PDB file of C-alpha atoms in Angstrom:
ATOM      1  CA  MET A 109      56.342  66.138 -67.288  1.00  0.00           C
ATOM      2  CA  ILE A 110      58.110  64.015 -64.681  1.00  0.00           C
ATOM      3  CA  ASP A 111      60.616  66.189 -62.857  1.00  0.00           C
ATOM      4  CA  ASN A 112      63.724  64.996 -61.037  1.00  0.00           C
ATOM      5  CA  ASN A 113      62.046  65.082 -57.654  1.00  0.00           C
ATOM      6  CA  THR A 114      59.299  62.793 -58.890  1.00  0.00           C
ATOM      7  CA  THR A 115      61.859  60.311 -60.144  1.00  0.00           C
ATOM      8  CA  TYR A 116      63.597  60.447 -56.765  1.00  0.00           C
ATOM      9  CA  THR A 117      60.282  60.021 -54.929  1.00  0.00           C
ATOM     10  CA  MET A 118      59.526  56.971 -57.046  1.00  0.00           C
ATOM     11  CA  PHE A 119      62.985  55.575 -56.354  1.00  0.00           C
ATOM     12  CA  GLU A 120      62.698  56.160 -52.602  1.00  0.00           C
ATOM     13  CA  THR A 121      59.164  54.781 -52.430  1.00  0.00           C
ATOM     14  CA  MET A 122      60.239  51.576 -54.171  1.00  0.00           C
ATOM     15  CA  LYS A 123      63.300  51.286 -51.944  1.00  0.00           C
ATOM     16  CA  GLN A 124      61.290  51.916 -48.799  1.00  0.00           C
ATOM     17  CA  HIS A 125      58.857  49.178 -49.779  1.00  0.00           C
ATOM     18  CA  LYS A 126      61.688  46.772 -50.543  1.00  0.00           C
ATOM     19  CA  ALA A 127      60.594  46.488 -54.155  1.00  0.00           C
ATOM     20  CA  MET A 128      62.539  43.771 -55.972  1.00  0.00           C
ATOM     21  CA  VAL A 129      61.118  44.017 -59.459  1.00  0.00           C
ATOM     22  CA  THR A 130      58.825  46.698 -60.810  1.00  0.00           C
ATOM     23  CA  TYR A 131      57.442  47.184 -64.277  1.00  0.00           C
ATOM     24  CA  HIS A 132      55.204  49.730 -65.848  1.00  0.00           C
ATOM     25  CA  GLY A 133      54.327  49.763 -69.496  1.00  0.00           C
ATOM     26  CA  GLU A 134      53.160  47.470 -72.217  1.00  0.00           C
ATOM     27  CA  PHE A 135      52.429  43.912 -71.235  1.00  0.00           C
ATOM     28  CA  THR A 136      53.117  41.348 -73.934  1.00  0.00           C
ATOM     29  CA  PHE A 137      54.017  37.682 -73.713  1.00  0.00           C
ATOM     30  CA  GLU A 138      57.633  38.721 -74.232  1.00  0.00           C
ATOM     31  CA  SER A 139      57.636  41.364 -71.495  1.00  0.00           C
ATOM     32  CA  ILE A 140      56.082  38.837 -69.104  1.00  0.00           C
ATOM     33  CA  ASN A 141      58.913  36.423 -69.916  1.00  0.00           C
ATOM     34  CA  ASN A 142      61.449  39.103 -69.074  1.00  0.00           C
ATOM     35  CA  ILE A 143      59.718  40.054 -65.822  1.00  0.00           C
ATOM     36  CA  LEU A 144      59.676  36.378 -64.824  1.00  0.00           C
ATOM     37  CA  LEU A 145      63.356  36.077 -65.662  1.00  0.00           C
ATOM     38  CA  TYR A 146      64.275  39.058 -63.457  1.00  0.00           C
ATOM     39  CA  ALA A 147      61.964  37.958 -60.657  1.00  0.00           C
ATOM     40  CA  ARG A 148      63.343  34.425 -60.708  1.00  0.00           C
ATOM     41  CA  ARG A 149      66.906  35.745 -60.609  1.00  0.00           C
ATOM     42  CA  ASP A 150      66.135  38.078 -57.692  1.00  0.00           C
ATOM     43  CA  ILE A 151      64.404  35.356 -55.726  1.00  0.00           C
ATOM     44  CA  LYS A 152      67.407  33.084 -56.312  1.00  0.00           C
ATOM     45  CA  ILE A 153      69.879  35.766 -55.196  1.00  0.00           C
ATOM     46  CA  ARG A 154      67.937  36.171 -51.958  1.00  0.00           C
ATOM     47  CA  LYS A 155      68.235  32.465 -51.295  1.00  0.00           C
ATOM     48  CA  VAL A 156      64.503  32.102 -50.700  1.00  0.00           C
ATOM     49  CA  ASP A 157      63.346  28.682 -49.536  1.00  0.00           C
ATOM     50  CA  GLN A 158      62.673  26.505 -52.598  1.00  0.00           C
ATOM     51  CA  LYS A 159      59.088  25.684 -51.741  1.00  0.00           C
ATOM     52  CA  LEU A 160      58.301  29.357 -51.226  1.00  0.00           C
ATOM     53  CA  SER A 161      60.121  30.444 -54.379  1.00  0.00           C
ATOM     54  CA  ARG A 162      58.193  27.886 -56.436  1.00  0.00           C
ATOM     55  CA  LYS A 163      54.974  29.241 -54.982  1.00  0.00           C
ATOM     56  CA  ILE A 164      55.956  32.845 -55.761  1.00  0.00           C
ATOM     57  CA  TYR A 165      56.846  31.882 -59.324  1.00  0.00           C
ATOM     58  CA  ALA A 166      53.559  30.039 -59.860  1.00  0.00           C
ATOM     59  CA  VAL A 167      51.527  32.990 -58.563  1.00  0.00           C
ATOM     60  CA  LEU A 168      53.623  35.452 -60.585  1.00  0.00           C
ATOM     61  CA  VAL A 169      52.876  33.610 -63.816  1.00  0.00           C
ATOM     62  CA  GLU A 170      49.133  33.532 -63.161  1.00  0.00           C
ATOM     63  CA  ALA A 171      49.034  37.179 -62.027  1.00  0.00           C
ATOM     64  CA  LEU A 172      50.984  38.462 -65.034  1.00  0.00           C
ATOM     65  CA  GLU A 173      49.004  36.327 -67.477  1.00  0.00           C
ATOM     66  CA  ASN A 174      45.871  37.684 -65.847  1.00  0.00           C
ATOM     67  CA  VAL A 175      46.908  41.252 -66.719  1.00  0.00           C
ATOM     68  CA  LEU A 176      47.699  40.329 -70.316  1.00  0.00           C
ATOM     69  CA  ARG A 177      44.540  38.283 -70.748  1.00  0.00           C
ATOM     70  CA  HIS A 178      42.051  40.717 -69.229  1.00  0.00           C
ATOM     71  CA  GLY A 179      43.620  44.158 -69.676  1.00  0.00           C
ATOM     72  CA  ILE A 180      42.139  46.383 -72.355  1.00  0.00           C
ATOM     73  CA  GLU A 181      43.809  45.297 -75.549  1.00  0.00           C
ATOM     74  CA  LYS A 182      45.751  47.736 -77.709  1.00  0.00           C
ATOM     75  CA  GLN A 183      45.307  47.510 -81.443  1.00  0.00           C
ATOM     76  CA  TYR A 184      48.725  46.029 -82.086  1.00  0.00           C
ATOM     77  CA  GLU A 185      49.752  42.962 -84.043  1.00  0.00           C
ATOM     78  CA  THR A 186      50.611  40.994 -80.923  1.00  0.00           C
ATOM     79  CA  LYS A 187      48.434  40.961 -77.833  1.00  0.00           C
ATOM     80  CA  THR A 188      49.384  44.038 -75.797  1.00  0.00           C
ATOM     81  CA  THR A 189      47.903  45.835 -72.825  1.00  0.00           C
ATOM     82  CA  ASP A 190      49.114  48.503 -70.397  1.00  0.00           C
ATOM     83  CA  GLY A 191      49.825  47.504 -66.852  1.00  0.00           C
ATOM     84  CA  VAL A 192      51.917  47.820 -63.759  1.00  0.00           C
ATOM     85  CA  PHE A 193      53.618  45.173 -61.661  1.00  0.00           C
ATOM     86  CA  ILE A 194      55.515  45.237 -58.356  1.00  0.00           C
ATOM     87  CA  LEU A 195      57.129  42.390 -56.443  1.00  0.00           C
ATOM     88  CA  TYR A 196      58.337  43.350 -52.996  1.00  0.00           C
ATOM     89  CA  ARG A 197      59.432  41.826 -49.757  1.00  0.00           C
ATOM     90  CA  THR A 198      57.462  42.031 -46.541  1.00  0.00           C
ATOM     91  CA  ASP A 199      58.304  40.880 -43.023  1.00  0.00           C
ATOM     92  CA  GLU A 200      56.229  37.745 -43.581  1.00  0.00           C
ATOM     93  CA  GLY A 201      57.186  36.950 -47.148  1.00  0.00           C
ATOM     94  CA  PHE A 202      56.483  38.585 -50.476  1.00  0.00           C
ATOM     95  CA  THR A 203      53.768  40.701 -52.015  1.00  0.00           C
ATOM     96  CA  ILE A 204      52.816  40.852 -55.671  1.00  0.00           C
ATOM     97  CA  LYS A 205      50.822  43.779 -56.981  1.00  0.00           C
ATOM     98  CA  THR A 206      49.424  44.098 -60.476  1.00  0.00           C
ATOM     99  CA  GLY A 207      47.316  46.823 -61.999  1.00  0.00           C
ATOM    100  CA  ASN A 208      45.568  47.078 -65.332  1.00  0.00           C
ATOM    101  CA  LEU A 209      42.651  48.743 -67.045  1.00  0.00           C
ATOM    102  CA  ILE A 210      39.542  46.793 -67.933  1.00  0.00           C
ATOM    103  CA  ASP A 211      36.404  47.562 -69.837  1.00  0.00           C
ATOM    104  CA  ASN A 212      33.568  48.480 -67.478  1.00  0.00           C
ATOM    105  CA  LYS A 213      31.371  45.849 -69.075  1.00  0.00           C
ATOM    106  CA  ASP A 214      33.792  43.189 -67.753  1.00  0.00           C
ATOM    107  CA  VAL A 215      33.598  44.494 -64.166  1.00  0.00           C
ATOM    108  CA  PRO A 216      30.403  42.686 -63.029  1.00  0.00           C
ATOM    109  CA  LYS A 217      31.773  39.288 -64.119  1.00  0.00           C
ATOM    110  CA  LEU A 218      35.069  39.939 -62.355  1.00  0.00           C
ATOM    111  CA  LYS A 219      33.272  41.080 -59.203  1.00  0.00           C
ATOM    112  CA  GLU A 220      31.200  37.918 -59.295  1.00  0.00           C
ATOM    113  CA  GLU A 221      34.341  35.770 -59.572  1.00  0.00           C
ATOM    114  CA  ILE A 222      35.969  37.666 -56.690  1.00  0.00           C
ATOM    115  CA  LYS A 223      32.838  37.256 -54.544  1.00  0.00           C
ATOM    116  CA  ASP A 224      32.813  33.554 -55.296  1.00  0.00           C
ATOM    117  CA  ILE A 225      36.451  33.156 -54.274  1.00  0.00           C
ATOM    118  CA  THR A 226      36.009  35.263 -51.149  1.00  0.00           C
ATOM    119  CA  GLU A 227      33.051  33.221 -49.961  1.00  0.00           C
ATOM    120  CA  LYS A 228      34.780  29.884 -50.413  1.00  0.00           C
ATOM    121  CA  ASN A 229      37.169  28.410 -47.876  1.00  0.00           C
ATOM    122  CA  ILE A 230      40.361  26.668 -48.965  1.00  0.00           C
ATOM    123  CA  ILE A 231      38.707  23.255 -49.124  1.00  0.00           C
ATOM    124  CA  GLN A 232      35.903  24.623 -51.317  1.00  0.00           C
ATOM    125  CA  LEU A 233      38.445  26.437 -53.512  1.00  0.00           C
ATOM    126  CA  LYS A 234      40.380  23.205 -54.011  1.00  0.00           C
ATOM    127  CA  GLU A 235      37.146  21.452 -54.983  1.00  0.00           C
ATOM    128  CA  ALA A 236      36.330  24.302 -57.412  1.00  0.00           C
ATOM    129  CA  TYR A 237      39.812  23.913 -58.923  1.00  0.00           C
ATOM    130  CA  ARG A 238      39.270  20.186 -59.384  1.00  0.00           C
ATOM    131  CA  GLU A 239      35.855  20.839 -60.907  1.00  0.00           C
ATOM    132  CA  GLN A 240      37.372  23.287 -63.404  1.00  0.00           C
ATOM    133  CA  LEU A 241      40.004  20.713 -64.340  1.00  0.00           C
ATOM    134  CA  ARG A 242      37.373  18.039 -64.736  1.00  0.00           C
ATOM    135  CA  ASN A 243      34.729  19.977 -66.636  1.00  0.00           C
ATOM    136  CA  GLY A 244      35.839  23.537 -67.309  1.00  0.00           C
ATOM    137  CA  GLY A 245      36.509  24.765 -70.821  1.00  0.00           C
ATOM    138  CA  ILE A 246      39.016  27.255 -72.156  1.00  0.00           C
ATOM    139  CA  SER A 247      37.586  30.749 -72.561  1.00  0.00           C
ATOM    140  CA  GLN A 248      37.885  32.855 -75.707  1.00  0.00           C
ATOM    141  CA  LYS A 249      40.597  34.821 -73.967  1.00  0.00           C
ATOM    142  CA  GLY A 250      42.575  31.621 -73.527  1.00  0.00           C
ATOM    143  CA  GLY A 251      41.994  31.199 -69.820  1.00  0.00           C
ATOM    144  CA  ALA A 252      40.847  28.010 -68.210  1.00  0.00           C
ATOM    145  CA  GLY A 253      38.880  29.917 -65.551  1.00  0.00           C
ATOM    146  CA  ILE A 254      41.085  28.490 -62.853  1.00  0.00           C
ATOM    147  CA  GLY A 255      43.845  31.110 -62.693  1.00  0.00           C
ATOM    148  CA  LEU A 256      42.153  33.120 -59.954  1.00  0.00           C
ATOM    149  CA  ILE A 257      41.229  30.021 -57.982  1.00  0.00           C
ATOM    150  CA  ASP A 258      44.789  28.730 -58.319  1.00  0.00           C
ATOM    151  CA  MET A 259      46.235  32.022 -57.053  1.00  0.00           C
ATOM    152  CA  ALA A 260      43.778  32.114 -54.147  1.00  0.00           C
ATOM    153  CA  ILE A 261      44.765  28.588 -53.077  1.00  0.00           C
ATOM    154  CA  LYS A 262      48.501  29.211 -53.379  1.00  0.00           C
ATOM    155  CA  ALA A 263      48.232  32.508 -51.475  1.00  0.00           C
ATOM    156  CA  ASN A 264      46.040  30.890 -48.844  1.00  0.00           C
ATOM    157  CA  LYS A 265      43.322  33.416 -49.774  1.00  0.00           C
ATOM    158  CA  ASN A 266      45.639  36.336 -49.034  1.00  0.00           C
ATOM    159  CA  LEU A 267      44.588  38.259 -52.100  1.00  0.00           C
ATOM    160  CA  THR A 268      42.558  41.421 -52.478  1.00  0.00           C
ATOM    161  CA  PHE A 269      41.086  43.275 -55.399  1.00  0.00           C
ATOM    162  CA  ASN A 270      40.523  46.987 -55.621  1.00  0.00           C
ATOM    163  CA  ILE A 271      38.452  48.115 -58.583  1.00  0.00           C
ATOM    164  CA  PHE A 272      37.659  51.749 -59.320  1.00  0.00           C
ATOM    165  CA  LYS A 273      36.245  53.601 -62.273  1.00  0.00           C
ATOM    166  CA  THR A 274      38.734  55.886 -64.032  1.00  0.00           C
ATOM    167  CA  GLU A 275      36.729  56.913 -67.078  1.00  0.00           C
ATOM    168  CA  ASP A 276      33.203  56.395 -68.378  1.00  0.00           C
ATOM    169  CA  ASN A 277      33.989  53.013 -69.875  1.00  0.00           C
ATOM    170  CA  VAL A 278      37.156  52.071 -68.072  1.00  0.00           C
ATOM    171  CA  SER A 279      38.076  50.795 -64.607  1.00  0.00           C
ATOM    172  CA  PHE A 280      41.389  50.137 -62.951  1.00  0.00           C
ATOM    173  CA  VAL A 281      41.901  46.752 -61.308  1.00  0.00           C
ATOM    174  CA  GLU A 282      44.507  46.438 -58.602  1.00  0.00           C
ATOM    175  CA  LEU A 283      45.335  42.954 -57.374  1.00  0.00           C
ATOM    176  CA  THR A 284      47.426  42.403 -54.254  1.00  0.00           C
ATOM    177  CA  ILE A 285      48.634  38.937 -53.341  1.00  0.00           C
ATOM    178  CA  ASN A 286      50.566  38.160 -50.187  1.00  0.00           C
ATOM    179  CA  ILE A 287      52.638  35.039 -50.128  1.00  0.00           C
ATOM    180  CA  THR A 288      53.974  33.879 -46.826  1.00  0.00           C
ATOM    181  CA  GLN A 289      55.914  30.917 -45.626  1.00  0.00           C
ATOM    182  CA  GLN A 290      53.268  30.140 -43.041  1.00  0.00           C
ATOM    183  CA  LYS A 291      51.986  26.625 -43.054  1.00  0.00           C
ATOM    184  CA  GLU A 292      48.904  26.273 -45.174  1.00  0.00           C
ATOM    185  CA  ILE A 293      45.580  25.727 -43.502  1.00  0.00           C
ATOM    186  CA  ALA A 294      45.019  21.996 -43.500  1.00  0.00           C
ATOM    187  CA  ALA A 295      42.609  20.995 -46.245  1.00  0.00           C
TER     188      ALA A 295
ATOM    189  CA  MET B 280      52.200   6.128 -86.431  1.00  0.00           C
ATOM    190  CA  LYS B 281      53.653   9.598 -87.049  1.00  0.00           C
ATOM    191  CA  VAL B 282      56.127  11.049 -84.597  1.00  0.00           C
ATOM    192  CA  LEU B 283      55.697  14.481 -83.022  1.00  0.00           C
ATOM    193  CA  THR B 284      58.680  16.145 -81.392  1.00  0.00           C
ATOM    194  CA  LEU B 285      59.038  19.670 -80.056  1.00  0.00           C
ATOM    195  CA  PRO B 286      62.212  21.182 -78.579  1.00  0.00           C
ATOM    196  CA  SER B 287      61.996  22.880 -75.190  1.00  0.00           C
ATOM    197  CA  THR B 288      61.840  26.659 -74.821  1.00  0.00           C
ATOM    198  CA  ASP B 289      61.849  28.860 -71.702  1.00  0.00           C
ATOM    199  CA  TYR B 290      58.102  28.454 -71.559  1.00  0.00           C
ATOM    200  CA  THR B 291      57.273  25.147 -73.254  1.00  0.00           C
ATOM    201  CA  PRO B 292      58.473  21.615 -72.484  1.00  0.00           C
ATOM    202  CA  GLU B 293      60.461  19.274 -74.686  1.00  0.00           C
ATOM    203  CA  ILE B 294      57.954  16.863 -76.129  1.00  0.00           C
ATOM    204  CA  CYS B 295      58.405  13.531 -77.851  1.00  0.00           C
ATOM    205  CA  LEU B 296      55.395  11.539 -79.001  1.00  0.00           C
ATOM    206  CA  ASP B 297      56.742   8.389 -80.652  1.00  0.00           C
ATOM    207  CA  TYR B 298      54.479   5.399 -80.133  1.00  0.00           C
ATOM    208  CA  ASN B 299      56.397   2.919 -82.324  1.00  0.00           C
ATOM    209  CA  ASN B 300      59.589   3.399 -80.344  1.00  0.00           C
ATOM    210  CA  LYS B 301      57.748   3.616 -77.020  1.00  0.00           C
ATOM    211  CA  ASN B 302      59.169   7.044 -76.380  1.00  0.00           C
ATOM    212  CA  ILE B 303      56.481   9.418 -75.162  1.00  0.00           C
ATOM    213  CA  PHE B 304      57.340  12.233 -72.782  1.00  0.00           C
ATOM    214  CA  PHE B 305      56.804  15.853 -71.707  1.00  0.00           C
ATOM    215  CA  LYS B 306      59.770  17.460 -69.976  1.00  0.00           C
ATOM    216  CA  GLY B 307      60.198  21.007 -68.679  1.00  0.00           C
ATOM    217  CA  GLU B 308      58.119  24.093 -68.024  1.00  0.00           C
ATOM    218  CA  CYS B 309      54.733  24.649 -69.617  1.00  0.00           C
ATOM    219  CA  ARG B 310      53.114  28.081 -69.943  1.00  0.00           C
ATOM    220  CA  PRO B 311      52.684  28.559 -73.708  1.00  0.00           C
ATOM    221  CA  GLU B 312      51.704  31.879 -75.222  1.00  0.00           C
ATOM    222  CA  ASN B 313      48.608  30.393 -76.787  1.00  0.00           C
ATOM    223  CA  VAL B 314      47.641  27.324 -74.863  1.00  0.00           C
ATOM    224  CA  SER B 315      44.953  26.014 -77.237  1.00  0.00           C
ATOM    225  CA  THR B 316      47.185  26.321 -80.323  1.00  0.00           C
ATOM    226  CA  PHE B 317      50.099  24.734 -78.512  1.00  0.00           C
ATOM    227  CA  PHE B 318      48.136  21.703 -77.351  1.00  0.00           C
ATOM    228  CA  ALA B 319      46.070  21.218 -80.531  1.00  0.00           C
ATOM    229  CA  ASP B 320      48.661  19.003 -82.310  1.00  0.00           C
ATOM    230  CA  ILE B 321      49.349  17.074 -79.123  1.00  0.00           C
ATOM    231  CA  ILE B 322      45.682  16.310 -78.534  1.00  0.00           C
ATOM    232  CA  ASP B 323      45.376  15.362 -82.234  1.00  0.00           C
ATOM    233  CA  TRP B 324      48.313  12.974 -81.883  1.00  0.00           C
ATOM    234  CA  PHE B 325      46.663  11.130 -78.992  1.00  0.00           C
ATOM    235  CA  ASN B 326      43.334  11.046 -80.840  1.00  0.00           C
ATOM    236  CA  ALA B 327      45.106   9.626 -83.924  1.00  0.00           C
ATOM    237  CA  LEU B 328      46.113   6.570 -81.859  1.00  0.00           C
ATOM    238  CA  LYS B 329      42.454   5.539 -82.040  1.00  0.00           C
ATOM    239  CA  ASN B 330      42.935   4.936 -85.774  1.00  0.00           C
ATOM    240  CA  ILE B 331      45.826   2.487 -85.449  1.00  0.00           C
ATOM    241  CA  LYS B 332      45.932  -0.981 -84.029  1.00  0.00           C
ATOM    242  CA  SER B 333      47.456  -1.141 -80.578  1.00  0.00           C
ATOM    243  CA  ASP B 334      50.405  -3.527 -80.239  1.00  0.00           C
ATOM    244  CA  GLU B 335      49.247  -3.969 -76.638  1.00  0.00           C
ATOM    245  CA  THR B 336      52.780  -3.430 -75.330  1.00  0.00           C
ATOM    246  CA  LYS B 337      53.070  -1.514 -72.093  1.00  0.00           C
ATOM    247  CA  THR B 338      54.061   2.005 -73.102  1.00  0.00           C
ATOM    248  CA  PRO B 339      55.092   4.667 -70.609  1.00  0.00           C
ATOM    249  CA  VAL B 340      53.848   8.226 -71.067  1.00  0.00           C
ATOM    250  CA  VAL B 341      56.261  10.258 -68.980  1.00  0.00           C
ATOM    251  CA  PHE B 342      55.328  13.622 -67.501  1.00  0.00           C
ATOM    252  CA  TYR B 343      58.381  15.296 -66.007  1.00  0.00           C
ATOM    253  CA  LEU B 344      57.302  18.877 -65.539  1.00  0.00           C
ATOM    254  CA  ASP B 345      59.020  21.589 -63.496  1.00  0.00           C
ATOM    255  CA  TYR B 346      56.098  23.935 -63.644  1.00  0.00           C
ATOM    256  CA  PHE B 347      52.855  24.312 -65.602  1.00  0.00           C
ATOM    257  CA  ASN B 348      50.301  27.099 -65.488  1.00  0.00           C
ATOM    258  CA  SER B 349      46.640  26.575 -64.734  1.00  0.00           C
ATOM    259  CA  SER B 350      45.579  26.719 -68.413  1.00  0.00           C
ATOM    260  CA  SER B 351      48.072  23.980 -69.266  1.00  0.00           C
ATOM    261  CA  ALA B 352      46.815  21.918 -66.330  1.00  0.00           C
ATOM    262  CA  LYS B 353      43.438  21.770 -68.032  1.00  0.00           C
ATOM    263  CA  TYR B 354      45.043  20.328 -71.190  1.00  0.00           C
ATOM    264  CA  PHE B 355      47.170  17.819 -69.283  1.00  0.00           C
ATOM    265  CA  MET B 356      43.944  16.705 -67.636  1.00  0.00           C
ATOM    266  CA  ASP B 357      42.390  16.223 -71.094  1.00  0.00           C
ATOM    267  CA  ILE B 358      45.415  14.189 -72.222  1.00  0.00           C
ATOM    268  CA  ILE B 359      45.108  11.977 -69.148  1.00  0.00           C
ATOM    269  CA  PHE B 360      41.402  11.414 -69.870  1.00  0.00           C
ATOM    270  CA  LEU B 361      42.355  10.532 -73.475  1.00  0.00           C
ATOM    271  CA  ILE B 362      44.948   8.034 -72.249  1.00  0.00           C
ATOM    272  CA  ASP B 363      42.298   6.447 -70.058  1.00  0.00           C
ATOM    273  CA  GLU B 364      39.963   6.190 -73.053  1.00  0.00           C
ATOM    274  CA  LEU B 365      42.715   4.671 -75.239  1.00  0.00           C
ATOM    275  CA  ASN B 366      43.393   2.032 -72.591  1.00  0.00           C
ATOM    276  CA  SER B 367      39.788   1.174 -71.818  1.00  0.00           C
ATOM    277  CA  LYS B 368      38.260   1.311 -75.299  1.00  0.00           C
ATOM    278  CA  TYR B 369      41.128   0.869 -77.767  1.00  0.00           C
ATOM    279  CA  ASN B 370      43.205  -1.825 -76.139  1.00  0.00           C
ATOM    280  CA  PHE B 371      46.257   0.319 -75.478  1.00  0.00           C
ATOM    281  CA  SER B 372      48.456  -0.180 -72.466  1.00  0.00           C
ATOM    282  CA  LEU B 373      49.669   3.354 -71.815  1.00  0.00           C
ATOM    283  CA  GLU B 374      51.156   3.844 -68.386  1.00  0.00           C
ATOM    284  CA  ILE B 375      51.285   7.347 -66.929  1.00  0.00           C
ATOM    285  CA  VAL B 376      54.639   7.898 -65.262  1.00  0.00           C
ATOM    286  CA  TRP B 377      54.680  11.091 -63.201  1.00  0.00           C
ATOM    287  CA  GLU B 378      58.249  12.124 -62.491  1.00  0.00           C
ATOM    288  CA  TYR B 379      59.092  14.994 -60.184  1.00  0.00           C
ATOM    289  CA  ASP B 380      62.047  16.550 -58.469  1.00  0.00           C
ATOM    290  CA  GLU B 381      62.232  14.830 -55.080  1.00  0.00           C
ATOM    291  CA  GLU B 382      62.088  18.202 -53.339  1.00  0.00           C
ATOM    292  CA  ASP B 383      59.193  19.464 -55.418  1.00  0.00           C
ATOM    293  CA  GLU B 384      56.107  18.597 -53.421  1.00  0.00           C
ATOM    294  CA  ASP B 385      53.910  20.897 -55.536  1.00  0.00           C
ATOM    295  CA  VAL B 386      54.433  18.948 -58.774  1.00  0.00           C
ATOM    296  CA  HIS B 387      54.082  15.665 -56.862  1.00  0.00           C
ATOM    297  CA  GLU B 388      50.785  16.859 -55.382  1.00  0.00           C
ATOM    298  CA  ALA B 389      49.582  18.063 -58.783  1.00  0.00           C
ATOM    299  CA  GLY B 390      50.176  14.541 -60.109  1.00  0.00           C
ATOM    300  CA  LEU B 391      48.292  13.007 -57.195  1.00  0.00           C
ATOM    301  CA  GLU B 392      45.434  15.384 -57.938  1.00  0.00           C
ATOM    302  CA  PHE B 393      45.342  14.381 -61.624  1.00  0.00           C
ATOM    303  CA  GLU B 394      45.397  10.718 -60.601  1.00  0.00           C
ATOM    304  CA  ASP B 395      42.553  11.233 -58.161  1.00  0.00           C
ATOM    305  CA  ILE B 396      40.363  13.194 -60.589  1.00  0.00           C
ATOM    306  CA  SER B 397      40.909  10.814 -63.514  1.00  0.00           C
ATOM    307  CA  GLY B 398      40.772   7.565 -61.581  1.00  0.00           C
ATOM    308  CA  VAL B 399      43.777   6.376 -63.645  1.00  0.00           C
ATOM    309  CA  ASN B 400      46.650   4.779 -61.746  1.00  0.00           C
ATOM    310  CA  PHE B 401      49.913   6.706 -62.061  1.00  0.00           C
ATOM    311  CA  THR B 402      53.420   5.491 -61.397  1.00  0.00           C
ATOM    312  CA  PHE B 403      55.226   8.154 -59.370  1.00  0.00           C
ATOM    313  CA  LYS B 404      58.975   8.576 -59.520  1.00  0.00           C
ATOM    314  CA  ALA B 405      60.972  11.041 -57.442  1.00  0.00           C
ATOM    315  CA  VAL B 406      63.970  11.966 -59.566  1.00  0.00           C
TER     316      VAL B 406
END
């Protein structure tokens, strides 16, 4: 049971971290639309520079779709998965955090993709993006295989994954993306 | 040639594919729930042009997109490749017009990227 103190701790923690939008629960296409609506409104209220706000929005879409696409699917009529999402301000810009459960059998492939992104510089990532556009197919899960690459480019590689096993067959994936107004590294 | 029109939603663009009236455009945001289902009819429409005789009139295909996700980018790329094929092999004269908000460098750059990858010349218009 969540007692009152826990609720207060959650409230204070979010406030302390300058959380703008947080969500925990079922991720569906509809809930993503609502999160995007709130996030967009909050970014607008804060009068964020247009170029930066467009970048945040683009990364938000990919990050949220990533949760829905790869999270362990519930046996519902519409595609649903459990997840958590936080958008908060930092001194340098904004941070997006997502968390979701994945099947352990999907972990090696994800780790491989992360390794690939980590090892590439921005120029190589842009070339990989172009290659995916030119020749990549659409996966069974509906992804074009370029979402991660796209996020990495837009966040100037400021993204980290934390994957840990929670049960025998399940792992938790935490993705943190920092978006700053700093000038991008010249390609 | 049949006409395909789709109204805009919060996550899909307004689309008009009307070859006879030279009115072909995509306008708005594109991040459909199911990208392959959404684009299937659109890709079919462009493929169906191969079965009609081109009137050889210059026909603009206008892309005026605020935002599109990476999965949609893949399909727009496919459409651009199809347009190139229709021009080079089927005698069409489809002109890709890439419109963008004058302050939106990201969409402008995305268009330049598509142009570079496809080798098709785009007409760029800051709106």
